[in-house]
XYZ file of C-alpha atoms in Angstrom:
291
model
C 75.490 38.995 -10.079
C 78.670 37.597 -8.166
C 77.044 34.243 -8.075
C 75.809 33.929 -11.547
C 79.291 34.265 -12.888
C 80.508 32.133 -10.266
C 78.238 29.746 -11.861
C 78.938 30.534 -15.502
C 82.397 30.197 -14.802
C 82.167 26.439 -13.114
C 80.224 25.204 -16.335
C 82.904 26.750 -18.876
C 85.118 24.963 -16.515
C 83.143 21.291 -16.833
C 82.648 21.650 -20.238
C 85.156 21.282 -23.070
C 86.575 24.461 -24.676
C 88.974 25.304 -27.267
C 89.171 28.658 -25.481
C 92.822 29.297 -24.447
C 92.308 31.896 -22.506
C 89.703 30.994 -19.833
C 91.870 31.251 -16.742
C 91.868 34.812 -17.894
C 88.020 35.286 -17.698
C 87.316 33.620 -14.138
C 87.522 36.244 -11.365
C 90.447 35.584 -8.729
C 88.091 35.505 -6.143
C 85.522 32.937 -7.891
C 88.785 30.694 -8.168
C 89.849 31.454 -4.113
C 85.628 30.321 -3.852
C 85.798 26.952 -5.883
C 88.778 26.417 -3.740
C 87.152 26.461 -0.610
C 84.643 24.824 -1.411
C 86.658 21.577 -2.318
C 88.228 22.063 1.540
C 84.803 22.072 3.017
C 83.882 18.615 0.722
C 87.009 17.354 1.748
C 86.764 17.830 5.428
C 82.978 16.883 5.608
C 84.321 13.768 4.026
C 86.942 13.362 6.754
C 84.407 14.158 9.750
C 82.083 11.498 8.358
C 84.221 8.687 8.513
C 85.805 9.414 11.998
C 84.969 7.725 14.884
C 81.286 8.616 17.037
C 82.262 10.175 20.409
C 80.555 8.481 23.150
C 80.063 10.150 26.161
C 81.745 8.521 29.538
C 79.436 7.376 32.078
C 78.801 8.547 35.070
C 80.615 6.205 37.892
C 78.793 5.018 40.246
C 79.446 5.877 43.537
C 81.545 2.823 45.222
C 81.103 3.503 49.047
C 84.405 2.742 49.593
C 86.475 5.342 47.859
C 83.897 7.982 48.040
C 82.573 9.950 51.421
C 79.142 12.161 51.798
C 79.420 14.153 54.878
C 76.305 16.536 54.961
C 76.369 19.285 57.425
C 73.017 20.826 59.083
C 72.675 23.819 60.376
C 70.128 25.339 62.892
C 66.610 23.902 62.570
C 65.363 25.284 65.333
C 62.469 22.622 65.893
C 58.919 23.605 65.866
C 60.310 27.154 64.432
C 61.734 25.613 61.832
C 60.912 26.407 57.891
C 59.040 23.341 56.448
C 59.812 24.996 52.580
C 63.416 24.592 53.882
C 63.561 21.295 55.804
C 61.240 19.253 53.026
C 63.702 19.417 50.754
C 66.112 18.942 52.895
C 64.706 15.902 53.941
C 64.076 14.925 50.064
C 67.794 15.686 49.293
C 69.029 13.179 52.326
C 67.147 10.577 50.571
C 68.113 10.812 47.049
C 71.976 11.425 48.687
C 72.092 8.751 51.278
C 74.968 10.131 52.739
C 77.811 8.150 54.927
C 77.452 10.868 57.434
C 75.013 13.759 58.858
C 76.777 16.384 61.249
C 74.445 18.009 62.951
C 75.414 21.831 63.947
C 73.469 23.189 66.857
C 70.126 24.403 67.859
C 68.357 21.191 66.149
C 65.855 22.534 68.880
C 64.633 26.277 69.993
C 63.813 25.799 73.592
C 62.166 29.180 73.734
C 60.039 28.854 76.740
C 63.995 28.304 78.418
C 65.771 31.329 77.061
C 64.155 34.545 78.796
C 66.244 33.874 81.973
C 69.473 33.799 80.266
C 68.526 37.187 77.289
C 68.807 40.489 78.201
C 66.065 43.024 78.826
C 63.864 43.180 75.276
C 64.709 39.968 74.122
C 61.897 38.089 72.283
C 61.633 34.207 72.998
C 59.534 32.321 70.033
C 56.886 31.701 72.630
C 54.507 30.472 69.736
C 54.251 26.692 70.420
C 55.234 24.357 73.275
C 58.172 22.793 74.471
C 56.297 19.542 73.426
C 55.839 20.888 69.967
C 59.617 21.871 69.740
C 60.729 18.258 70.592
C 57.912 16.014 68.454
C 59.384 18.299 65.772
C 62.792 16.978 66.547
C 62.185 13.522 66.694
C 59.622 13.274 63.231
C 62.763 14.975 61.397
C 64.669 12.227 63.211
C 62.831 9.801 62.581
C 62.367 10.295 58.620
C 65.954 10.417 58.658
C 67.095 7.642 60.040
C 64.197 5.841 58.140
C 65.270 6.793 55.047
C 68.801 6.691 55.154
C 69.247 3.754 57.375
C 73.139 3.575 56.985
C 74.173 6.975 58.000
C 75.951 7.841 61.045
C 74.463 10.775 62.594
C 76.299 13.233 65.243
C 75.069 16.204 67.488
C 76.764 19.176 68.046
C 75.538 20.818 71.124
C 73.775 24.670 70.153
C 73.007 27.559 72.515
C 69.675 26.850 72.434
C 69.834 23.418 73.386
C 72.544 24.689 75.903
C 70.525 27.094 77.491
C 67.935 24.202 79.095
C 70.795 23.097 81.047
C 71.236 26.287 82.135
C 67.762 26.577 83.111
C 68.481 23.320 85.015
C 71.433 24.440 87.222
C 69.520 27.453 87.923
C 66.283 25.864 89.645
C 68.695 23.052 91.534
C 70.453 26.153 92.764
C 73.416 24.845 91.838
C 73.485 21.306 92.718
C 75.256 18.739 90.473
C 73.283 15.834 91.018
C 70.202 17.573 90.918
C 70.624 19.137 87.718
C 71.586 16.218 86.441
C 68.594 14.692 87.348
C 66.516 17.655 85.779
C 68.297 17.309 82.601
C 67.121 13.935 82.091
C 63.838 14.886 82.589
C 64.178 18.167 80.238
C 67.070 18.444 78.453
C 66.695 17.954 74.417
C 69.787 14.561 74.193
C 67.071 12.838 76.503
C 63.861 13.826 75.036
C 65.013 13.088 71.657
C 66.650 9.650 72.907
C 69.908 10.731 71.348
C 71.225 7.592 73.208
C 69.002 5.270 72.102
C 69.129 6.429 68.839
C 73.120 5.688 68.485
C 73.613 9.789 67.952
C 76.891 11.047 69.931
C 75.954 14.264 71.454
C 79.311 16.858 71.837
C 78.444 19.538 74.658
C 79.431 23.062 74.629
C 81.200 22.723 77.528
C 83.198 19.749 76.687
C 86.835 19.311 74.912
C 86.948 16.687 71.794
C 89.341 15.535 69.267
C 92.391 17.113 71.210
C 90.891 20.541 70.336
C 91.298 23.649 73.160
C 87.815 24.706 72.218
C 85.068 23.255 74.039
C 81.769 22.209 72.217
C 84.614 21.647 68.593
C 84.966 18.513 67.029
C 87.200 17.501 64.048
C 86.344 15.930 61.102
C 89.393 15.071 58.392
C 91.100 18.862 58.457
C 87.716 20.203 59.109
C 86.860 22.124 62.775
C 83.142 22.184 63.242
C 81.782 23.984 65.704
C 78.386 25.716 66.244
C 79.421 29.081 67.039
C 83.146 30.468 66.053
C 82.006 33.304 68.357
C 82.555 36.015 65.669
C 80.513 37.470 63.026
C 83.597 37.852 60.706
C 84.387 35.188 58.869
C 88.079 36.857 58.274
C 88.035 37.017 62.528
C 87.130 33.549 62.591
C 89.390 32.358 59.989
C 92.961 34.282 61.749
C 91.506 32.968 65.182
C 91.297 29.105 64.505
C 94.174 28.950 61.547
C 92.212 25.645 60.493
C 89.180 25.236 57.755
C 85.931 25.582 60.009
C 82.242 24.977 59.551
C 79.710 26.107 61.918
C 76.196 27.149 62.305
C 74.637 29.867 64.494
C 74.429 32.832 62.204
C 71.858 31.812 59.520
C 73.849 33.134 56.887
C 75.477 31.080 53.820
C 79.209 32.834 53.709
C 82.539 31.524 52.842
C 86.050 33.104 53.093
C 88.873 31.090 51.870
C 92.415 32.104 52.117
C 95.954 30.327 50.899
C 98.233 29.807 53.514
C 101.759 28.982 53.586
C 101.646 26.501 56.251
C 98.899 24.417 55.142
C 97.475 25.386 52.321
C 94.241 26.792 51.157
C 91.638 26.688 54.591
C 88.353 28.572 54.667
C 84.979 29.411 56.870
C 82.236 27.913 56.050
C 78.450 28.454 57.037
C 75.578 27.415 54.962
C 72.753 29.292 55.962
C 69.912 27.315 58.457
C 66.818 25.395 57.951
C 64.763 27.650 59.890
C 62.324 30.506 59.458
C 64.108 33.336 58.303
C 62.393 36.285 59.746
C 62.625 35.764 63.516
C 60.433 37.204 66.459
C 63.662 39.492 68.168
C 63.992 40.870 64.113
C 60.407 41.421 63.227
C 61.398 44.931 62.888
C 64.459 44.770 60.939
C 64.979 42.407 57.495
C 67.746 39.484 58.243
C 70.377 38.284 56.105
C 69.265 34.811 56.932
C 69.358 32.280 54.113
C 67.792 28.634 53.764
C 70.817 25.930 53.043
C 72.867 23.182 54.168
């Protein structure tokens, strides 16, 4: 075989030999063979004595040059997904983030919404309005338990809207009275937003020099709860800025390079609440679980 002359020729090779013409007898390619072979000795050789790579560590994060903004969208209170809002809750922990936006309809407020849906609209009318809040306020609470040091904001939703609604409806208009009926209904009181050191931004509002009410700004970011289009691309053309927002359950982005300023994008990461609502038994959603 090729090998056993290979290895016939390397011992005529080691041994002494009057033979003048060995050179002759060795195959060209056993000779290219023996040659690489001496490379591969030679570079194991060479590997061995060079230095050990050592992997860099990780950095820990310094709080000061570092920021953890985490944005949540719709929980939807006592509809809310607990396989969804458990981790969630886990993920806040183990993150311990600088800051928690908050993007709308923390709350569903079903029992408040039939007044202000058209004809064939479903309200979750599963649990109580007590339910819906004492969800609130546990996810709240574990919150701001476990992650003592962030700052939390509110963004006002359409559900949460919709109970002030509700409110200038049965005062029949009155300021003072609504008002009055807000405090004693409204989801900023009944979750203590307040108390609790939470800003609250209302739909109906202007912030941060924006033209949009119910917008803040964060950095270059507009966040908003609902862009009022379905499109991202729609969205994206309408506000010219990078935008996150809640209200459609879906996890989409649609980035775009600009001359003006850049590469800016839509943003929405899905919700934390059950996916399959009562209005869409009927019909499978695109709704995804994510923040």
């Amino acid at each position: 075989t090729f090998l056993g002359r290979v290895k016939t020729a390397r011992a005529r090779k080691m041994a002494p030999s009057t033979d003048h013409n060995f050179a002759k007898e060795v195959p060209t390619d056993a000779r290219a063979l023996n040659k690489t072979i001496d490379q591969l000795q030679a570079k194991i050789v060479r590997m061995s004595a060079a230095k050990k790579f050592k992997p860099v560590k990780t950095v820990k994060r310094s709080g000061k040059d570092d920021t953890i903004r985490v944005f949540m969208p719709d929980m939807h209170g006592k509809y809310h997904a607990p396989e969804a809002v458990n981790p969630f809750l886990a993920d806040m922990k183990r993150l311990q983030p600088d800051y928690l936006t908050n993007l709308g309809d923390f709350t569903d407020c079903g029992g408040f919404l039939a007044a202000h849906h058209v004809i064939g609209y479903q309200a979750q009318m599963e649990y109580t309005y007590e339910e819906d809040i004492a969800v609130g306020n546990g996810v709240l609470d574990q919150i701001q338990k476990d992650c003592p040091s962030t700052k939390i904001e509110m963004i006002e939703g359409n559900h949460e809207d919709r109970v002030e609604r509700w409110c200038i409806q049965q005062a029949l208009g009155n300021g003072k009275d609504s008002k009055f009926m807000q405090r004693a209904f409204a989801p900023q009181y009944l979750l203590d937003l307040e108390g609790r050191g939470i800003p609250y931004y209302r739909r109906s509002e202007t912030y941060d020099g924006l033209s949009i009410p119910g917008a803040i700004k964060r950095g270059k970011i507009i966040v908003v709860h609902d862009p009022g289009f379905s499109d991202p691309r729609r969205t994206l053309s309408r506000f010219g800025a990078p935008v996150v927002h809640g209200h459609d359950h879906q996890s989409h982005a649609n980035v775009t390079s600009t001359v003006g300023q850049g590469d800016i994008g839509v943003w929405s990461f899905g919700c934390l609440a059950k996916r399959q609502q009562l209005y869409a038994h009927s019909r499978p959603t695109g709704h995804v679980h994510g923040y």
